[in-house]
Amino acid sequence: MALCGEELKDILFGEGNFNNYVKPYVEYIDRNRHIFSHHTIEGHSLEDQRKEAAKMVLALRKFWKLDLINEPIRLVFLQYAIGMFNGGICVKSLLHYFLYTKSLLLYQSNPKHMELYNRAISGEDIGCFSLTEFHHGSYTKGIETLATYDSKTD
């Protein structure tokens, strides 16, 4: 389903339509509040924190698997709903599903990419994002290192 500008404006600014799109996601997250709620992580190891975050991201995969391909506009509403409960998981799920998984889907003619895509959707793999230089922080334009692929180390 592709939305034209008028349909999108109606959803965002029309009478109650935005809520109709967000409501199923908010209800799902609310029913699974035990998964998505913020809880104190002091005293937990970094590995335990990662496992909890992965569990939250994977709890959303039923929406991503359907909506990523069929109706990507719905992902905006899903992310909005997630952000109301847990901003960190909103970012992590965007990185995993939209940046990593969607990128793999774009190269679906390559069997290796489809294998990785299926592993990502199933939750076997979790995608991430990394910068290559410590001293540049999040300023990616300042990165000076050039990464090159070496097929001998594949």
PDB file of C-alpha atoms in Angstrom:
ATOM      1  CA  MET A   1       0.000   0.000   0.000  1.00  0.00           C
ATOM      2  CA  ALA A   2       1.564   3.250  -1.112  1.00  0.00           C
ATOM      3  CA  LEU A   3       0.117   6.425   0.309  1.00  0.00           C
ATOM      4  CA  CYS A   4      -0.090   9.623  -1.677  1.00  0.00           C
ATOM      5  CA  GLY A   5       0.513  12.981  -0.034  1.00  0.00           C
ATOM      6  CA  GLU A   6      -3.178  13.634   0.617  1.00  0.00           C
ATOM      7  CA  GLU A   7      -3.681  10.237   2.279  1.00  0.00           C
ATOM      8  CA  LEU A   8      -0.639  10.777   4.475  1.00  0.00           C
ATOM      9  CA  LYS A   9      -1.844  14.249   5.468  1.00  0.00           C
ATOM     10  CA  ASP A  10      -5.232  12.784   6.334  1.00  0.00           C
ATOM     11  CA  ILE A  11      -3.603  10.132   8.531  1.00  0.00           C
ATOM     12  CA  LEU A  12      -1.352  12.611  10.302  1.00  0.00           C
ATOM     13  CA  PHE A  13      -3.669  15.596  10.596  1.00  0.00           C
ATOM     14  CA  GLY A  14      -7.173  14.216   9.950  1.00  0.00           C
ATOM     15  CA  GLU A  15      -9.707  13.535  12.636  1.00  0.00           C
ATOM     16  CA  GLY A  16      -8.561  10.513  14.623  1.00  0.00           C
ATOM     17  CA  ASN A  17      -6.971   8.626  11.752  1.00  0.00           C
ATOM     18  CA  PHE A  18      -3.474   8.800  13.230  1.00  0.00           C
ATOM     19  CA  ASN A  19      -4.753   7.133  16.388  1.00  0.00           C
ATOM     20  CA  ASN A  20      -6.333   4.356  14.324  1.00  0.00           C
ATOM     21  CA  TYR A  21      -2.936   3.527  12.834  1.00  0.00           C
ATOM     22  CA  VAL A  22      -1.028   3.741  16.127  1.00  0.00           C
ATOM     23  CA  LYS A  23      -3.647   2.052  18.327  1.00  0.00           C
ATOM     24  CA  PRO A  24      -2.904  -1.627  17.458  1.00  0.00           C
ATOM     25  CA  TYR A  25       0.790  -1.121  18.170  1.00  0.00           C
ATOM     26  CA  VAL A  26       0.172   0.705  21.450  1.00  0.00           C
ATOM     27  CA  GLU A  27      -2.249  -2.027  22.535  1.00  0.00           C
ATOM     28  CA  TYR A  28       0.249  -4.776  21.694  1.00  0.00           C
ATOM     29  CA  ILE A  29       3.048  -3.033  23.571  1.00  0.00           C
ATOM     30  CA  ASP A  30       0.751  -2.318  26.517  1.00  0.00           C
ATOM     31  CA  ARG A  31      -0.344  -5.990  26.690  1.00  0.00           C
ATOM     32  CA  ASN A  32       3.339  -6.914  26.725  1.00  0.00           C
ATOM     33  CA  ARG A  33       4.403  -4.179  29.122  1.00  0.00           C
ATOM     34  CA  HIS A  34       6.471  -6.729  31.064  1.00  0.00           C
ATOM     35  CA  ILE A  35       8.740  -6.947  27.998  1.00  0.00           C
ATOM     36  CA  PHE A  36       8.910  -3.272  27.032  1.00  0.00           C
ATOM     37  CA  SER A  37       8.926  -1.456  30.371  1.00  0.00           C
ATOM     38  CA  HIS A  38      11.929   0.444  31.604  1.00  0.00           C
ATOM     39  CA  HIS A  39      13.390  -1.228  34.610  1.00  0.00           C
ATOM     40  CA  THR A  40      16.428  -0.487  36.681  1.00  0.00           C
ATOM     41  CA  ILE A  41      19.505  -1.988  35.100  1.00  0.00           C
ATOM     42  CA  GLU A  42      21.988  -0.963  37.761  1.00  0.00           C
ATOM     43  CA  GLY A  43      23.934  -3.979  38.869  1.00  0.00           C
ATOM     44  CA  HIS A  44      23.202  -5.911  35.678  1.00  0.00           C
ATOM     45  CA  SER A  45      26.096  -6.892  33.462  1.00  0.00           C
ATOM     46  CA  LEU A  46      26.433  -5.371  30.007  1.00  0.00           C
ATOM     47  CA  GLU A  47      25.680  -8.783  28.533  1.00  0.00           C
ATOM     48  CA  ASP A  48      22.417  -9.017  30.527  1.00  0.00           C
ATOM     49  CA  GLN A  49      21.443  -5.534  29.345  1.00  0.00           C
ATOM     50  CA  ARG A  50      22.061  -6.600  25.735  1.00  0.00           C
ATOM     51  CA  LYS A  51      19.941  -9.730  26.180  1.00  0.00           C
ATOM     52  CA  GLU A  52      17.048  -7.678  27.581  1.00  0.00           C
ATOM     53  CA  ALA A  53      17.266  -5.202  24.707  1.00  0.00           C
ATOM     54  CA  ALA A  54      17.375  -8.045  22.159  1.00  0.00           C
ATOM     55  CA  LYS A  55      14.289  -9.605  23.766  1.00  0.00           C
ATOM     56  CA  MET A  56      12.413  -6.311  23.365  1.00  0.00           C
ATOM     57  CA  VAL A  57      13.502  -5.870  19.739  1.00  0.00           C
ATOM     58  CA  LEU A  58      12.549  -9.446  18.869  1.00  0.00           C
ATOM     59  CA  ALA A  59       9.117  -9.065  20.451  1.00  0.00           C
ATOM     60  CA  LEU A  60       8.360  -6.643  17.601  1.00  0.00           C
ATOM     61  CA  ARG A  61       9.336  -8.961  14.764  1.00  0.00           C
ATOM     62  CA  LYS A  62       5.773 -10.011  13.951  1.00  0.00           C
ATOM     63  CA  PHE A  63       5.070  -6.446  12.822  1.00  0.00           C
ATOM     64  CA  TRP A  64       8.353  -5.935  11.043  1.00  0.00           C
ATOM     65  CA  LYS A  65       8.128  -9.135   9.044  1.00  0.00           C
ATOM     66  CA  LEU A  66       4.718  -8.192   7.638  1.00  0.00           C
ATOM     67  CA  ASP A  67       4.930  -4.415   7.491  1.00  0.00           C
ATOM     68  CA  LEU A  68       8.511  -4.024   6.295  1.00  0.00           C
ATOM     69  CA  ILE A  69       7.624  -5.597   2.976  1.00  0.00           C
ATOM     70  CA  ASN A  70       3.914  -4.901   2.521  1.00  0.00           C
ATOM     71  CA  GLU A  71       3.238  -1.544   4.151  1.00  0.00           C
ATOM     72  CA  PRO A  72       6.435   0.236   5.204  1.00  0.00           C
ATOM     73  CA  ILE A  73       4.502   3.407   6.143  1.00  0.00           C
ATOM     74  CA  ARG A  74       3.086   1.479   9.106  1.00  0.00           C
ATOM     75  CA  LEU A  75       6.590   1.276  10.555  1.00  0.00           C
ATOM     76  CA  VAL A  76       6.397   5.000  11.281  1.00  0.00           C
ATOM     77  CA  PHE A  77       3.399   4.346  13.501  1.00  0.00           C
ATOM     78  CA  LEU A  78       5.030   1.318  15.111  1.00  0.00           C
ATOM     79  CA  GLN A  79       8.125   3.368  15.952  1.00  0.00           C
ATOM     80  CA  TYR A  80       5.944   6.138  17.354  1.00  0.00           C
ATOM     81  CA  ALA A  81       4.212   3.626  19.633  1.00  0.00           C
ATOM     82  CA  ILE A  82       7.501   2.054  20.734  1.00  0.00           C
ATOM     83  CA  GLY A  83       8.985   5.475  21.457  1.00  0.00           C
ATOM     84  CA  MET A  84       6.143   6.257  23.860  1.00  0.00           C
ATOM     85  CA  PHE A  85       7.185   3.272  25.981  1.00  0.00           C
ATOM     86  CA  ASN A  86      10.927   2.993  25.478  1.00  0.00           C
ATOM     87  CA  GLY A  87      13.012   5.353  23.334  1.00  0.00           C
ATOM     88  CA  GLY A  88      16.106   3.162  23.442  1.00  0.00           C
ATOM     89  CA  ILE A  89      14.258   0.180  22.010  1.00  0.00           C
ATOM     90  CA  CYS A  90      12.760   2.445  19.361  1.00  0.00           C
ATOM     91  CA  VAL A  91      16.293   3.215  18.118  1.00  0.00           C
ATOM     92  CA  LYS A  92      17.532  -0.371  18.455  1.00  0.00           C
ATOM     93  CA  SER A  93      14.589  -1.777  16.527  1.00  0.00           C
ATOM     94  CA  LEU A  94      15.070   0.816  13.783  1.00  0.00           C
ATOM     95  CA  LEU A  95      18.721  -0.144  13.470  1.00  0.00           C
ATOM     96  CA  HIS A  96      18.001  -3.859  13.412  1.00  0.00           C
ATOM     97  CA  TYR A  97      14.947  -3.979  11.209  1.00  0.00           C
ATOM     98  CA  PHE A  98      15.102  -0.900   9.038  1.00  0.00           C
ATOM     99  CA  LEU A  99      18.821  -0.367   8.545  1.00  0.00           C
ATOM    100  CA  TYR A 100      20.166  -3.929   8.760  1.00  0.00           C
ATOM    101  CA  THR A 101      17.247  -6.159   7.729  1.00  0.00           C
ATOM    102  CA  LYS A 102      15.843  -3.840   5.060  1.00  0.00           C
ATOM    103  CA  SER A 103      19.350  -3.493   3.555  1.00  0.00           C
ATOM    104  CA  LEU A 104      19.602  -7.272   3.281  1.00  0.00           C
ATOM    105  CA  LEU A 105      16.183  -7.414   1.670  1.00  0.00           C
ATOM    106  CA  LEU A 106      17.308  -4.983  -1.030  1.00  0.00           C
ATOM    107  CA  TYR A 107      19.931  -7.552  -2.110  1.00  0.00           C
ATOM    108  CA  GLN A 108      17.574 -10.517  -2.087  1.00  0.00           C
ATOM    109  CA  SER A 109      18.952 -11.856  -5.379  1.00  0.00           C
ATOM    110  CA  ASN A 110      22.088 -12.878  -3.476  1.00  0.00           C
ATOM    111  CA  PRO A 111      21.496 -16.177  -1.600  1.00  0.00           C
ATOM    112  CA  LYS A 112      23.904 -15.166   1.194  1.00  0.00           C
ATOM    113  CA  HIS A 113      21.954 -11.951   1.809  1.00  0.00           C
ATOM    114  CA  MET A 114      18.673 -13.870   1.929  1.00  0.00           C
ATOM    115  CA  GLU A 115      20.186 -16.287   4.432  1.00  0.00           C
ATOM    116  CA  LEU A 116      21.234 -13.338   6.603  1.00  0.00           C
ATOM    117  CA  TYR A 117      17.821 -11.716   6.121  1.00  0.00           C
ATOM    118  CA  ASN A 118      16.036 -14.862   7.309  1.00  0.00           C
ATOM    119  CA  ARG A 119      18.371 -15.082  10.315  1.00  0.00           C
ATOM    120  CA  ALA A 120      17.630 -11.434  11.144  1.00  0.00           C
ATOM    121  CA  ILE A 121      13.851 -11.812  10.862  1.00  0.00           C
ATOM    122  CA  SER A 122      13.904 -15.004  12.958  1.00  0.00           C
ATOM    123  CA  GLY A 123      15.945 -13.299  15.671  1.00  0.00           C
ATOM    124  CA  GLU A 124      18.946 -15.564  15.275  1.00  0.00           C
ATOM    125  CA  ASP A 125      21.024 -12.486  14.356  1.00  0.00           C
ATOM    126  CA  ILE A 126      20.617  -8.929  15.609  1.00  0.00           C
ATOM    127  CA  GLY A 127      21.913  -6.167  13.350  1.00  0.00           C
ATOM    128  CA  CYS A 128      23.822  -3.184  14.661  1.00  0.00           C
ATOM    129  CA  PHE A 129      25.641  -0.040  13.608  1.00  0.00           C
ATOM    130  CA  SER A 130      29.195   0.879  14.442  1.00  0.00           C
ATOM    131  CA  LEU A 131      31.506   3.803  13.809  1.00  0.00           C
ATOM    132  CA  THR A 132      35.108   3.063  12.962  1.00  0.00           C
ATOM    133  CA  GLU A 133      36.992   5.829  14.771  1.00  0.00           C
ATOM    134  CA  PHE A 134      36.934   6.390  18.498  1.00  0.00           C
ATOM    135  CA  HIS A 135      37.728  10.114  18.479  1.00  0.00           C
ATOM    136  CA  HIS A 136      34.934  11.186  16.100  1.00  0.00           C
ATOM    137  CA  GLY A 137      31.962  10.195  18.252  1.00  0.00           C
ATOM    138  CA  SER A 138      28.801  10.439  16.185  1.00  0.00           C
ATOM    139  CA  TYR A 139      30.300  12.876  13.657  1.00  0.00           C
ATOM    140  CA  THR A 140      30.563  10.428  10.771  1.00  0.00           C
ATOM    141  CA  LYS A 141      31.640  13.035   8.221  1.00  0.00           C
ATOM    142  CA  GLY A 142      34.901  13.418  10.137  1.00  0.00           C
ATOM    143  CA  ILE A 143      35.884   9.764   9.875  1.00  0.00           C
ATOM    144  CA  GLU A 144      39.172   9.389   8.052  1.00  0.00           C
ATOM    145  CA  THR A 145      39.574   5.603   7.981  1.00  0.00           C
ATOM    146  CA  LEU A 146      38.601   3.793   4.788  1.00  0.00           C
ATOM    147  CA  ALA A 147      37.399   0.233   5.293  1.00  0.00           C
ATOM    148  CA  THR A 148      38.142  -2.164   2.430  1.00  0.00           C
ATOM    149  CA  TYR A 149      36.748  -5.615   1.890  1.00  0.00           C
ATOM    150  CA  ASP A 150      39.272  -8.457   1.819  1.00  0.00           C
ATOM    151  CA  SER A 151      37.746 -11.556   0.249  1.00  0.00           C
ATOM    152  CA  LYS A 152      40.543 -13.716   1.684  1.00  0.00           C
ATOM    153  CA  THR A 153      39.170 -13.150   5.201  1.00  0.00           C
ATOM    154  CA  ASP A 154      35.508 -13.821   4.345  1.00  0.00           C
TER     155      ASP A 154
END
